[in-house]
Each structure stands twice: as C-alpha cells, then as structure tokens.
Coordinates of C-alpha atoms and ligand atoms in Angstrom, one line a residue:
M13 CA 19.8 150.7 75.0
C14 CA 20.3 154.4 75.7
G15 CA 23.5 155.8 74.5
I16 CA 25.6 158.7 75.8
V17 CA 28.2 160.8 74.1
G18 CA 30.0 164.0 75.3
V19 CA 32.8 166.2 74.1
V20 CA 34.7 169.0 75.7
G21 CA 37.2 171.2 74.0
N22 CA 36.5 170.7 70.3
D23 CA 35.1 173.2 67.8
N24 CA 33.4 170.4 66.0
T25 CA 31.4 169.4 69.0
T26 CA 28.0 169.2 67.2
K27 CA 29.4 167.0 64.4
I28 CA 31.2 164.7 66.9
L29 CA 28.0 164.3 69.0
L30 CA 25.7 163.6 66.0
N31 CA 28.2 161.2 64.5
G32 CA 28.7 159.4 67.8
L33 CA 24.9 159.1 68.3
E34 CA 24.7 157.6 64.8
K35 CA 27.3 155.0 65.8
L36 CA 25.2 154.2 68.9
E37 CA 22.0 153.7 66.9
Y38 CA 22.6 150.0 66.9
R39 CA 21.9 149.9 70.6
G40 CA 18.2 150.6 70.0
Y41 CA 16.5 153.9 70.8
D42 CA 13.3 155.8 70.1
S43 CA 14.3 159.5 70.5
A44 CA 17.5 161.5 70.7
G45 CA 18.9 164.9 71.7
I46 CA 22.0 167.1 72.1
Y47 CA 23.0 170.0 74.2
V48 CA 25.8 172.2 72.9
N49 CA 27.4 175.2 74.6
N50 CA 29.8 177.7 73.1
E51 CA 32.3 180.2 74.3
K52 CA 30.2 183.2 73.4
G53 CA 27.8 182.1 76.1
K54 CA 25.2 180.7 73.8
D55 CA 23.8 177.3 74.2
F56 CA 21.4 175.0 72.3
L57 CA 19.1 172.1 73.2
V58 CA 17.7 170.0 70.3
K59 CA 15.6 166.9 70.9
E60 CA 13.6 164.8 68.5
V61 CA 11.5 161.6 68.4
G62 CA 12.6 158.9 65.9
K63 CA 15.9 158.5 64.1
I64 CA 19.1 160.5 64.4
S65 CA 18.5 161.6 60.8
Q66 CA 15.4 163.4 62.1
L67 CA 17.4 165.0 64.9
E68 CA 20.0 166.1 62.3
K69 CA 17.3 167.9 60.3
E70 CA 16.4 169.9 63.4
V71 CA 20.0 170.9 64.2
G72 CA 20.5 174.2 62.4
P73 CA 23.9 175.7 61.4
E74 CA 23.9 178.0 64.4
V75 CA 24.2 175.0 66.7
Q76 CA 27.9 175.2 67.2
G77 CA 30.1 175.1 70.3
E78 CA 33.1 173.6 72.0
M79 CA 31.4 171.3 74.4
G80 CA 28.2 169.3 74.7
I81 CA 26.4 166.1 75.5
G82 CA 24.1 163.8 73.5
H83 CA 21.8 160.9 74.1
T84 CA 19.8 158.2 72.4
R85 CA 16.8 157.2 74.6
W86 CA 15.2 153.8 74.8
A87 CA 12.0 154.6 76.7
T88 CA 11.6 153.2 80.3
H89 CA 9.7 155.9 82.2
G90 CA 7.3 157.8 79.9
Q91 CA 6.5 157.4 76.2
P92 CA 9.0 158.4 73.4
T93 CA 8.2 162.1 73.2
V94 CA 10.3 165.2 72.8
E95 CA 9.7 166.2 76.4
N96 CA 10.9 162.8 77.6
A97 CA 13.9 162.7 75.4
H98 CA 17.3 163.7 76.9
P99 CA 19.1 165.9 77.7
H100 CA 16.9 166.9 80.7
Y101 CA 17.4 170.2 82.4
S102 CA 16.8 171.8 85.8
Q103 CA 13.9 174.2 86.1
D104 CA 16.2 177.2 86.1
N105 CA 17.9 176.0 82.9
R106 CA 21.3 175.8 84.6
F107 CA 22.0 172.0 84.6
Y108 CA 21.7 169.7 81.6
L109 CA 21.9 166.0 82.0
V110 CA 21.8 162.7 80.1
H111 CA 21.3 159.3 81.7
N112 CA 21.5 155.7 80.8
G113 CA 19.8 153.3 83.4
V114 CA 16.9 153.2 85.7
L115 CA 16.6 155.2 89.0
T116 CA 14.6 153.1 91.4
N117 CA 14.0 155.7 94.1
Y118 CA 13.2 158.7 91.9
A119 CA 9.6 158.9 93.1
E120 CA 10.6 159.1 96.8
L121 CA 13.3 161.7 96.1
K122 CA 10.9 163.8 94.0
E123 CA 8.4 163.8 96.9
K124 CA 11.0 164.5 99.6
Y125 CA 13.0 167.3 97.9
L126 CA 11.3 168.5 94.8
S127 CA 7.6 169.1 95.6
D128 CA 7.8 172.7 94.5
F129 CA 9.9 172.1 91.4
K130 CA 8.3 172.3 87.9
F131 CA 8.7 169.1 85.9
V132 CA 8.2 168.8 82.1
S133 CA 8.7 165.1 81.6
Q134 CA 7.6 161.8 83.1
T135 CA 11.2 160.5 83.3
D136 CA 13.2 159.3 86.3
T137 CA 16.1 161.3 84.8
E138 CA 14.5 164.7 85.3
V139 CA 14.4 164.0 89.0
A140 CA 18.2 163.6 89.0
V141 CA 18.9 166.9 87.3
Q142 CA 16.5 168.8 89.5
L143 CA 18.0 167.2 92.5
V144 CA 21.4 168.6 91.6
D145 CA 19.7 172.0 91.2
Y146 CA 18.0 171.6 94.5
F147 CA 21.3 171.2 96.3
A148 CA 23.0 173.9 94.3
T149 CA 20.2 176.5 94.8
K150 CA 18.6 175.6 98.2
E151 CA 21.7 174.4 99.9
N152 CA 24.2 176.7 98.2
M153 CA 26.5 173.9 97.1
D154 CA 28.9 174.3 94.1
A155 CA 28.0 172.1 91.1
E156 CA 30.4 169.3 91.9
A157 CA 29.2 169.1 95.6
A158 CA 25.6 169.2 94.4
F159 CA 26.3 166.4 91.9
R160 CA 28.0 164.3 94.5
K161 CA 25.2 164.9 97.0
A162 CA 22.6 163.8 94.4
L163 CA 24.6 160.7 93.6
S164 CA 24.8 159.7 97.2
L165 CA 21.0 159.7 97.3
L166 CA 20.2 158.1 93.9
E167 CA 19.6 154.4 93.8
G168 CA 19.4 152.1 90.7
S169 CA 21.6 152.1 87.6
Y170 CA 23.0 155.1 85.9
A171 CA 25.6 156.5 83.6
F172 CA 25.4 160.3 83.9
A173 CA 26.9 163.2 82.0
M174 CA 26.0 166.6 83.2
V175 CA 26.8 170.2 82.2
D176 CA 26.6 173.2 84.4
K177 CA 26.0 176.2 82.3
E178 CA 28.0 178.3 84.7
Q179 CA 31.1 176.1 84.1
P180 CA 31.1 175.2 80.5
D181 CA 34.7 174.0 80.5
R182 CA 33.8 170.7 82.1
I183 CA 31.4 167.7 82.0
F184 CA 30.4 166.0 85.3
V185 CA 30.3 162.3 84.8
A186 CA 29.4 159.3 87.1
K187 CA 28.3 155.7 86.7
N188 CA 26.8 152.8 88.6
K189 CA 26.1 149.6 86.7
S190 CA 25.5 151.3 83.3
P191 CA 28.5 151.5 80.9
L192 CA 30.5 154.6 80.2
L193 CA 34.0 155.3 78.9
I194 CA 36.3 158.3 78.8
G195 CA 38.1 158.9 75.4
L196 CA 41.3 160.9 75.3
G197 CA 41.5 163.1 72.2
D198 CA 44.3 165.4 71.0
G199 CA 43.5 168.7 72.8
F200 CA 40.0 167.6 73.7
N201 CA 38.3 164.7 75.6
V202 CA 35.1 162.7 75.1
I203 CA 32.8 160.3 76.8
C204 CA 30.8 157.5 75.3
S205 CA 28.7 154.4 76.2
D206 CA 30.7 152.4 73.7
A207 CA 34.1 153.0 72.2
M208 CA 32.6 152.5 68.7
A209 CA 31.0 155.9 69.0
M210 CA 34.2 157.8 69.2
L211 CA 36.7 155.9 67.0
E212 CA 36.9 158.8 64.6
S213 CA 38.1 161.0 67.5
T214 CA 40.4 158.6 69.4
H215 CA 41.5 155.0 70.0
K216 CA 42.6 155.7 73.6
F217 CA 40.0 155.0 76.3
V218 CA 39.9 154.9 80.1
E219 CA 37.4 152.9 82.1
I220 CA 35.2 154.4 84.6
H221 CA 34.2 152.1 87.5
D222 CA 31.0 152.1 89.5
G223 CA 30.9 154.7 92.3
E224 CA 33.4 157.0 90.6
V225 CA 33.0 160.7 89.7
V226 CA 34.8 162.1 86.7
I227 CA 35.4 165.8 85.9
L228 CA 36.2 165.9 82.2
K229 CA 38.0 169.0 80.9
K230 CA 39.6 169.5 77.5
D231 CA 43.1 169.1 79.0
N232 CA 42.5 167.2 82.2
V233 CA 40.5 164.2 83.4
S234 CA 40.1 163.8 87.1
I235 CA 38.7 160.5 88.5
T236 CA 37.7 160.3 92.1
T237 CA 35.6 158.0 94.2
L238 CA 32.3 159.2 95.5
D239 CA 34.0 160.0 98.8
G240 CA 36.7 162.1 97.1
K241 CA 39.8 159.7 96.9
A242 CA 41.8 160.3 93.7
V243 CA 42.0 157.3 91.3
Q244 CA 44.8 156.8 88.8
R245 CA 44.0 154.6 85.8
D246 CA 46.0 154.0 82.6
P247 CA 44.3 154.3 79.2
Y248 CA 44.0 151.3 76.9
T249 CA 43.9 151.2 73.1
V250 CA 40.9 149.9 71.2
N251 CA 42.3 148.2 68.1
L252 CA 39.2 148.7 65.9
D253 CA 39.1 150.8 62.8
A254 CA 36.2 153.0 62.0
S255 CA 35.9 150.9 58.8
D256 CA 35.3 147.8 60.9
I257 CA 31.9 149.2 61.8
S258 CA 30.8 150.3 58.3
K259 CA 28.3 148.4 56.2
G260 CA 30.6 148.4 53.2
T261 CA 28.6 147.4 50.1
Y262 CA 25.8 145.8 52.1
A263 CA 22.3 147.3 52.4
N264 CA 22.3 146.5 56.1
Y265 CA 24.5 145.1 58.8
M266 CA 22.6 141.8 59.5
L267 CA 23.3 140.4 56.0
K268 CA 27.0 141.4 56.3
E269 CA 27.3 139.8 59.7
I270 CA 25.6 136.5 58.5
D271 CA 28.1 136.5 55.6
E272 CA 31.0 137.0 58.0
Q273 CA 30.4 133.7 59.9
P274 CA 32.8 131.5 57.8
A275 CA 35.6 134.1 58.4
T276 CA 34.8 134.1 62.2
M277 CA 35.1 130.3 62.4
R278 CA 38.5 130.5 60.8
K279 CA 39.6 133.3 63.1
I280 CA 38.5 131.4 66.2
S281 CA 40.4 128.3 64.9
S282 CA 43.6 130.2 64.2
H283 CA 43.4 132.2 67.5
Y284 CA 42.7 129.4 69.8
F285 CA 44.9 126.7 68.2
D286 CA 48.7 126.5 68.0
G287 CA 49.2 123.6 65.6
K288 CA 47.1 120.9 67.1
D289 CA 47.3 122.4 70.6
I290 CA 44.6 124.5 72.1
K291 CA 45.8 127.9 73.4
V292 CA 43.8 129.0 76.4
D293 CA 44.7 130.6 79.8
Q294 CA 46.2 127.7 81.8
K295 CA 45.2 129.2 85.1
M296 CA 41.6 129.5 83.9
L297 CA 41.7 125.9 82.5
K298 CA 42.8 124.5 85.8
D299 CA 40.2 126.5 87.7
V300 CA 37.3 125.6 85.5
S301 CA 38.4 122.0 85.2
E302 CA 38.3 121.6 89.0
A303 CA 34.6 122.6 89.1
D304 CA 32.0 120.0 89.9
R305 CA 29.3 121.8 88.0
L306 CA 29.3 124.7 85.4
Y307 CA 26.6 127.3 85.6
I308 CA 26.2 129.1 82.3
V309 CA 24.3 132.3 82.7
A310 CA 23.0 134.4 79.8
A311 CA 20.1 136.1 78.1
G312 CA 18.3 135.8 74.7
T313 CA 20.5 134.5 71.9
S314 CA 23.4 134.0 74.2
Y315 CA 21.2 131.9 76.4
N316 CA 20.3 129.8 73.3
A317 CA 24.0 129.4 72.6
A318 CA 24.4 128.3 76.2
L319 CA 21.8 125.5 75.7
V320 CA 24.0 124.2 72.8
G321 CA 27.0 124.6 75.0
K322 CA 25.5 122.3 77.7
D323 CA 25.8 119.3 75.5
I324 CA 29.3 120.2 74.4
F325 CA 30.6 120.6 77.9
E326 CA 28.9 117.5 79.2
N327 CA 30.2 115.4 76.3
L328 CA 33.7 116.8 75.9
A329 CA 34.6 117.9 79.4
D330 CA 32.5 115.4 81.4
V331 CA 31.1 117.9 83.7
P332 CA 27.4 118.6 84.6
V333 CA 26.0 121.9 83.3
D334 CA 23.1 124.1 84.4
V335 CA 22.0 126.7 81.9
E336 CA 20.4 129.7 83.6
L337 CA 18.4 132.8 82.4
A338 CA 20.3 135.7 83.9
S339 CA 17.1 137.7 84.7
E340 CA 15.8 134.8 86.8
F341 CA 18.9 133.3 88.3
G342 CA 20.1 136.3 90.2
Y343 CA 16.9 136.5 92.2
H344 CA 16.1 132.8 92.5
M345 CA 19.5 131.3 92.9
P346 CA 19.2 127.5 93.4
K347 CA 21.2 125.5 95.9
L348 CA 24.6 125.5 94.3
S349 CA 27.0 122.6 94.0
Q350 CA 30.1 122.2 96.2
K351 CA 32.5 123.7 93.6
P352 CA 30.6 125.7 91.1
F353 CA 32.2 127.7 88.3
F354 CA 30.2 130.4 86.4
I355 CA 30.4 131.1 82.7
F356 CA 28.7 134.2 81.4
L357 CA 27.9 134.4 77.7
S358 CA 27.3 137.9 76.5
Q359 CA 27.9 139.4 73.0
S360 CA 27.9 142.9 74.4
G361 CA 29.4 142.2 77.8
E362 CA 27.1 144.8 79.2
T363 CA 23.8 143.0 79.8
A364 CA 22.5 144.2 83.1
D365 CA 20.6 141.0 83.9
S366 CA 23.9 139.0 83.6
R367 CA 25.8 141.6 85.4
Q368 CA 23.6 141.5 88.5
V369 CA 24.4 137.7 88.7
L370 CA 28.1 138.3 88.3
V371 CA 28.1 140.9 91.1
R372 CA 26.4 138.2 93.3
V373 CA 28.9 135.5 92.2
N374 CA 31.8 137.8 93.1
E375 CA 30.3 138.6 96.5
L376 CA 30.0 134.8 97.1
G377 CA 33.7 134.5 96.1
Y378 CA 33.2 132.1 93.2
H379 CA 35.3 132.2 90.0
S380 CA 33.9 133.0 86.7
L381 CA 34.6 133.4 83.0
T382 CA 32.9 135.8 80.5
M383 CA 32.8 134.8 76.9
T384 CA 32.2 138.0 75.1
N385 CA 32.6 139.8 71.8
V386 CA 33.6 143.0 73.5
P387 CA 36.9 143.0 75.4
N388 CA 37.0 145.5 78.3
S389 CA 33.3 145.4 78.6
T390 CA 31.9 145.4 82.1
L391 CA 31.3 141.6 82.3
S392 CA 34.8 141.0 80.9
R393 CA 36.4 143.3 83.5
E394 CA 34.5 142.0 86.4
A395 CA 34.7 138.2 85.8
T396 CA 37.9 136.3 86.8
Y397 CA 38.6 135.3 83.2
T398 CA 37.6 136.3 79.7
M399 CA 37.5 134.5 76.4
E400 CA 36.9 136.6 73.3
L401 CA 34.4 135.6 70.6
L402 CA 36.5 137.3 67.9
A403 CA 33.4 137.9 65.7
G404 CA 34.2 141.5 65.1
P405 CA 31.7 144.3 65.9
E406 CA 28.1 143.0 65.7
I407 CA 26.0 146.0 64.9
A408 CA 22.6 144.5 63.8
V409 CA 20.4 144.1 66.8
A410 CA 19.6 140.5 65.9
S411 CA 22.6 138.5 66.9
T412 CA 24.0 136.1 64.3
K413 CA 27.7 135.8 64.1
A414 CA 28.1 136.1 67.9
Y415 CA 25.8 133.1 68.4
T416 CA 27.8 130.9 66.1
A417 CA 31.1 132.2 67.5
N418 CA 29.8 131.6 71.1
I419 CA 29.2 127.9 70.3
A420 CA 32.6 127.6 68.7
V421 CA 34.4 129.2 71.7
E422 CA 32.4 127.0 74.1
A423 CA 33.7 124.0 72.1
V424 CA 37.2 125.3 72.4
L425 CA 37.0 125.5 76.2
A426 CA 35.2 122.2 76.5
K427 CA 37.8 120.4 74.3
A428 CA 40.6 122.0 76.4
M429 CA 39.0 120.9 79.6
G430 CA 38.5 117.4 78.3
E431 CA 42.2 117.1 77.4
Y432 CA 43.2 118.6 80.7
K433 CA 41.1 116.2 82.6
G434 CA 42.0 113.2 80.4
V435 CA 38.4 112.5 79.4
Q436 CA 38.1 109.5 77.2
L437 CA 35.8 110.2 74.3
A438 CA 33.8 107.4 72.6
K439 CA 34.9 108.9 69.2
D440 CA 37.6 111.3 68.3
F441 CA 36.5 114.9 68.1
D442 CA 38.8 117.0 65.9
L443 CA 37.6 120.5 66.7
Q444 CA 39.9 122.3 64.3
G445 CA 38.7 120.1 61.5
Q446 CA 35.1 120.6 62.5
L447 CA 35.5 124.4 62.5
S448 CA 36.9 124.3 59.1
L449 CA 34.0 122.1 57.9
A450 CA 31.6 124.5 59.5
A451 CA 33.2 127.5 57.7
N452 CA 32.8 125.7 54.4
A453 CA 29.3 124.6 55.1
I454 CA 28.1 128.1 56.1
Q455 CA 29.7 129.4 52.9
T456 CA 27.7 127.0 50.8
I457 CA 24.5 128.2 52.5
V458 CA 25.2 131.9 52.3
D459 CA 26.1 131.4 48.6
E460 CA 22.4 130.3 48.0
K461 CA 20.7 133.4 49.4
D462 CA 18.1 133.5 46.6
R463 CA 16.9 130.1 47.7
F464 CA 16.2 131.3 51.3
E465 CA 14.6 134.5 50.0
K466 CA 12.1 132.3 48.1
I467 CA 11.5 130.0 51.1
A468 CA 10.8 133.1 53.2
H469 CA 8.3 134.3 50.7
D470 CA 6.6 130.9 50.0
Y471 CA 6.3 129.9 53.7
L472 CA 5.9 133.2 55.5
A473 CA 4.3 135.9 53.3
G474 CA 1.1 137.0 55.0
K475 CA 1.5 134.6 57.9
K476 CA 1.0 135.5 61.5
D477 CA 2.5 132.4 63.2
A478 CA 5.3 130.0 62.6
F479 CA 7.0 127.1 64.4
Y480 CA 10.5 125.7 64.5
I481 CA 10.7 122.1 65.8
G482 CA 13.4 119.6 66.5
R483 CA 14.8 117.2 69.1
G484 CA 18.0 117.3 71.2
I485 CA 20.4 119.7 69.7
D486 CA 17.8 120.7 67.2
Y487 CA 15.5 121.7 70.0
A488 CA 18.1 124.1 71.3
L489 CA 18.5 125.4 67.8
S490 CA 14.8 125.8 67.3
L491 CA 14.7 128.3 70.2
E492 CA 17.3 130.4 68.5
A493 CA 15.7 130.0 65.0
S494 CA 12.3 131.2 66.3
L495 CA 13.8 134.0 68.3
K496 CA 15.5 135.3 65.1
L497 CA 12.2 135.2 63.2
K498 CA 10.1 136.9 65.8
E499 CA 12.5 139.7 66.6
I500 CA 13.0 141.1 63.1
S501 CA 9.9 139.9 61.1
Y502 CA 7.4 140.4 64.0
I503 CA 5.8 137.0 63.1
H504 CA 4.8 135.2 66.2
A505 CA 7.2 132.3 66.2
E506 CA 7.9 129.5 68.7
G507 CA 10.6 126.9 69.0
F508 CA 9.4 123.5 70.3
A509 CA 10.8 120.2 71.2
A510 CA 9.2 118.2 68.4
G511 CA 8.0 115.5 70.8
E512 CA 6.3 118.1 72.9
L513 CA 4.0 119.4 70.2
K514 CA 1.4 116.7 70.8
H515 CA 1.1 117.7 74.5
G516 CA -0.8 120.9 73.6
T517 CA 0.7 123.0 70.9
I518 CA -0.4 120.8 68.0
S519 CA -3.9 122.3 68.5
L520 CA -2.4 125.5 66.9
I521 CA -1.5 123.6 63.7
E522 CA -4.1 124.1 60.9
K523 CA -4.0 124.3 57.2
G524 CA -1.0 126.5 55.9
V525 CA 0.7 127.1 59.3
P526 CA 4.4 127.2 58.5
V527 CA 6.5 124.6 60.5
F528 CA 10.2 124.4 60.0
A529 CA 11.5 121.0 61.1
Y530 CA 15.1 120.3 61.8
V531 CA 16.6 116.8 61.5
N532 CA 20.3 117.0 62.5
D533 CA 20.1 115.0 65.7
G534 CA 20.7 111.3 65.1
I535 CA 19.0 110.0 68.2
G536 CA 15.9 112.0 67.7
A537 CA 15.7 111.9 63.9
A538 CA 13.3 109.0 63.5
H539 CA 10.9 110.3 66.0
T540 CA 11.1 113.8 64.6
R541 CA 10.1 112.3 61.2
G542 CA 7.0 110.9 63.0
N543 CA 6.2 114.4 64.4
I544 CA 6.5 115.9 60.9
Q545 CA 3.9 113.4 59.7
E546 CA 1.6 114.5 62.5
V547 CA 1.9 118.1 61.6
E548 CA 1.4 117.4 57.9
A549 CA -1.6 115.4 58.6
R550 CA -3.2 118.5 60.2
G551 CA -2.4 120.7 57.2
G552 CA 0.9 122.3 58.5
H553 CA 3.1 123.6 55.7
V554 CA 6.4 121.8 56.6
L555 CA 9.9 122.6 55.5
V556 CA 12.4 120.0 56.5
I557 CA 16.0 121.2 57.1
S558 CA 18.1 118.1 57.6
S559 CA 21.8 117.3 57.5
K560 CA 23.1 115.1 54.7
K561 CA 23.6 112.2 57.1
Y562 CA 19.9 112.0 58.0
A563 CA 18.3 113.5 54.9
Q564 CA 15.5 111.7 53.1
E565 CA 14.1 112.2 49.7
G566 CA 11.8 115.2 49.6
D567 CA 13.7 117.2 52.3
Q568 CA 13.6 120.8 51.1
V569 CA 17.0 121.9 52.6
V570 CA 19.9 119.5 53.0
L571 CA 22.9 120.8 54.9
P572 CA 26.5 119.6 54.8
S573 CA 27.0 117.3 57.8
I574 CA 29.3 118.4 60.7
D575 CA 29.5 116.9 64.2
E576 CA 26.1 117.0 65.7
M577 CA 27.2 118.5 68.9
I578 CA 28.2 121.8 67.2
S579 CA 25.8 121.4 64.2
P580 CA 23.8 124.6 65.2
I581 CA 26.8 126.6 64.0
V582 CA 25.7 125.5 60.5
S583 CA 22.0 124.8 60.8
V584 CA 21.1 128.2 62.3
V585 CA 22.2 129.9 59.1
P586 CA 19.1 129.0 57.0
A587 CA 17.0 130.3 59.9
Q588 CA 19.0 133.6 60.0
L589 CA 18.5 134.1 56.3
I590 CA 14.8 133.1 56.4
A591 CA 14.2 135.6 59.2
Y592 CA 16.2 138.3 57.3
Y593 CA 14.2 137.9 54.1
A594 CA 10.9 137.6 55.8
A595 CA 11.6 140.9 57.6
L596 CA 12.8 142.6 54.5
E597 CA 9.7 141.6 52.6
R598 CA 7.6 143.1 55.3
G599 CA 9.5 146.4 55.0
N600 CA 10.9 146.2 58.5
D601 CA 14.1 147.9 59.6
V602 CA 16.1 144.7 59.7
D603 CA 19.0 146.1 61.7
K604 CA 17.0 148.0 64.2
P605 CA 13.8 146.1 65.0
R606 CA 11.1 147.9 67.0
N607 CA 11.4 148.0 70.8
L608 CA 14.7 146.1 70.9
A609 CA 18.1 147.2 72.0
K610 CA 21.5 145.7 71.2
S611 CA 23.0 146.4 74.6
V612 CA 20.4 145.8 77.3
T613 CA 21.7 147.8 80.2
V614 CA 18.6 147.8 82.3
E615 CA 17.3 144.9 84.3
Ligands
F6R728 C1 18.8 138.6 70.0 C2 19.8 139.2 70.9 C3 19.5 139.3 72.3 C4 20.7 139.2 73.2 C5 20.4 139.4 74.6 C6 21.7 139.2 75.5 O1 19.2 138.5 68.7 O2 20.8 139.7 70.5 O3 18.6 138.3 72.7 O4 21.3 137.9 73.0 O5 19.9 140.6 74.8 O6 22.7 140.1 75.1 P1 24.2 139.8 75.3 O7 24.6 138.6 74.5 O8 24.9 141.1 74.8 O9 24.4 139.6 76.8

C-alpha cells in the first residue's frame, strides 16, 4: 500500500527510482510517479496511472539527475488519476512531496491556511505540500522550518519525502505510523518503504522512528526529533539477496511461494529446534507462560492463522486464548484478564490496524510478541519480543507460505510453553516429526498441480459463488480457503462452519453451486458428512477434501494425515492451488489482485 523511494547523490537516480518502485509493486498500487532533479538546474515530474511499466514508457531519456523521489499510490482520497498520483507539488512548483498514509485533519488545515491556494488534486497529500509552501512563502521560514511547522500541525499517519527545488542536495523525510527506512549507499543515500526496494543499492539500513525528521544528503544523514534533539542510531544489515526476491523460472510469485512451503517447514524445524529441544527466547517463554490469557491480534490471513493457533495454544499450553480482529479490537477493547499477554501475527509487520492495538498495549504496559516474516518491521521493533516466520520474502499479495509458517511457529511457541509449564498431554505431540510429515505432505500436493488445475476448471469455471465448509479446525481453515479464492479469482466465496449452513446459508445452495467440504477434524467428521449430504440433496456440486484417516470412498481429494491440530498447514494447500488456477483461468493478475495491497499501512 503506497510505496516510497528516494535517492540523493547518484547519477543513476532515475534507474534506481524506477527499479525501486518495481520492487514495491507487490504492496499494491494503482498509479505511480517520480520527480528527478539534476545539477544543471533541470527537473522532471512524470506520473502515470496503472503499472510501473506504463510509467517507464513515459520517462524519456532526458529524465536524468542526481536526486529524486518516487511513489506508488494506492488510492485513498480521490480516484486513481494522474492528478492524484504522487509526487504532489506546491502551487509555485518549489516543493515536491510523496506520502504514504492518511492525513486526518487535512480538510481543516486546508480551510484554515490554504483558502487562496490553487489545488490540482483531491488528495490529502497535496494539502501537506502546500502547507509547507505556505509557511515558507507567507511566514518566510526556510524549508526545514516550514517542513517541521507543517509536521507539527498534521495529524494521522504519514511517511513523507520532500524535495525543495532550491536545495536539491537534500531530501526532507519524516514519519508517523507509516514505514520508512534510510539506506546507506557508497557515496549516496536512499530512502524506501521496504528494504527490498533498495537491495541492489545497499544492504545497510537505518530505522526512522515516529516523530523524527531526517535530512538526507549524499554524504550525511541527520536524524532529529521534531523538537530538534539529535538522534544517533546505528545501521543494521539486511541479509537478503536481490535474487531472494526474484521469480526465478516461475511465471508468478504466488506459485513459487506455494511451492516453497515444504522448505519453509524444514527451515522452521531446524531453526527452532536443537536436537529434541526447542530453542526460543527464555525470557519471553517465562513471560508468556505466566499469562492467564493470550490475546492474539491480527488481520486477514494472519487472523485466520490465529484461529488455528487458538486450538494449538489451548491444547499444548493449557491457556485460554482470545483471537481478535485488529481493526475492531483497538477501538472496542473488551475487559481484559488479570495477566494478559498479546501476540501479534503479521506477515509484513507493518499492518496499521495491528499497530494501533500494539501502541495501546504498550501504553497499558502489557508485554507482547510479534510473529512476523519481516524482522525489523514496525510491529517487530515495538513489541517486547519477536519470533520470525522464516518463510523468506513473500511478494504475491495473497499470502500462502506466511500462513502455514505462522501456524508452525505458533505450534513451536505453544509446545515450548507446554513443556515450560509441565502440561500433561493426553497423547504425545512430536512437533518436529509433525513438521517433517507436513513438509512431505505439502510436497505430494504441489507435485500434483495438474489435478488442482482441473478441479479449479471443473468446479469454478463460469461460477459466481463458492463455499468452503468444515467443522472445528476445518472451519478455521475454510475461512482462509475462501479468502484465498475471493481475493485473487474475484469469485464470491464464503467459509462456513458446516453445521451452521442449515441456519440460513443453505438457502443459497442450488444446482451446480460449488461447495468444497473439508473432513480433517475427527470430532466433527461424521456430522460434516451429514452436512455434505444436505448440500448434495439440493444440487450443490461438492468436492470432498479429507485426510486419509477420515477418508471415505468417493472423496475426490485425500490428503496425507498429520496431527489434526496443525492439519491446516497441509489442507490449505489444495485451496491455494484451486484459487491460483481459478484466477489464472480468468486472466487475473494473480500476484497483484485488484484493490489489494500487501502491506496495509492505513487503518
Ligand atoms: C491475504 C492477506 C491479507 C493479510 C492482512 C494482514 O492473503 O495477505 O489478508 O493477511 O492484510 O497482513 P499482515 O499479515 O501483513 O499483518
């Protein structure tokens, strides 16, 4: 969701900006633009609706310079048009600014200060850049003072990068809630929303914290607080290779990431186990084990992984668990238990909805853990503890390997807690063995891609609606399976508790409606079979996906059995492939589905 790049002090600025924007494409966007300034006093602004490839076509050979800023926009205020695309500029064409976030008081500020300014867009961002200009021109402030003054008035979330045409040796940078990093190059410096955008230029990055102002020059980076106090911060190294984020021989990232799941399971196993012993931060283990209730907070696919985690923690660690939607929880916090502990699940580690809960949790003085795929992300930095998902960069917007990794890492923590607390289990649970079984089982599924391509065609071609049903662990799984299908194929899909269908939803079942029924949950299996009969009796086109243990003759997909508690690690894979092939058949952009963003940095 909105991506920012910036460069100062490099002759290849245009190339670095465009390349960086391409790397940020995965975040989701609808338009893009760059501003480039050169030593000869020339500058260029190019903006375009649609893909970066469109923008590239508009960038002529003359667009060269030593510094510049770039942006991918995911529309919030105003439609995706060239006028609304960033960079935005002040009415006198002196200041150019890109923004990620939402300014909540832009209308008031516009009315109070800018009634005689000429606006060309409908965006909140244009107010910010005009406001800087207002203080520079009407109150005679220098650019930095005007920038700081505007920041002191603006409310909401932002990452800003601003250029003053009169001082083209520097970029003015600030952030509040939205992510932004400094990258240290050799003789030049950069900024970016995500380190992945700049890995070809540097592996050395410096965090920017909320409420800080950065002046980025080619040979100097100054970080200060809004009230001017100097901040010293060491850089850290990002151990990713540019090749880690390439598609390799795959046509798109999603299929590559589905295929990477067995390797991720093995990586989690070898990282979190030392022989038979679980390796986790002992201070965290003590802290979380002393909680009387866990609150798992997340959004979307991560929320669905949390629903699976609830069972795992309650069983293995003997602790009650509440699973909460981040966007709701922050504003409707229930009465908390005496000793709560918060776990945030977030692939990106940047989700604004989750972050606003974490800010509140920190204010209340509670401890927290972020499970994330992105170390050094905002949620990782701001939580008390972090556990890494170790899935490797996930670029496709639809999350696949982060979901399965999340469940596995939840199981690692739950198992460690159970051992720490001396929880007596009814039957032994060998997590290492289970992760190895899961890796093998996923491999057998992804080796049969043709089969799922055919299922996607036979069940979903030309269909408008589809249902996933299941009980217990299969209900949690059905929510994720249906989310995958709707987000990339645009087929209206719902996940239902199988027993709940008859309380209303079954009225939607008619001849030919595709219903994917999961039977991996031992307790619910017999009843789910009954619900399948009810659906078939009304003409529903049912595909049964069962695990070997509960399979019956005639089941179309039979999966290798693993422990039910973590079975969604395996049973989600057919749904990922079905969604993938259904989307492909419809000609959709599988990796970048419409309207969606990978890193959802607005609330
Ligand atoms: C769906 C998907 C989203 C994210 C959600 C939360 O495939 O990826 O539903 O799960 O936006 O994002 P994270 O996990 O980054 O907090």
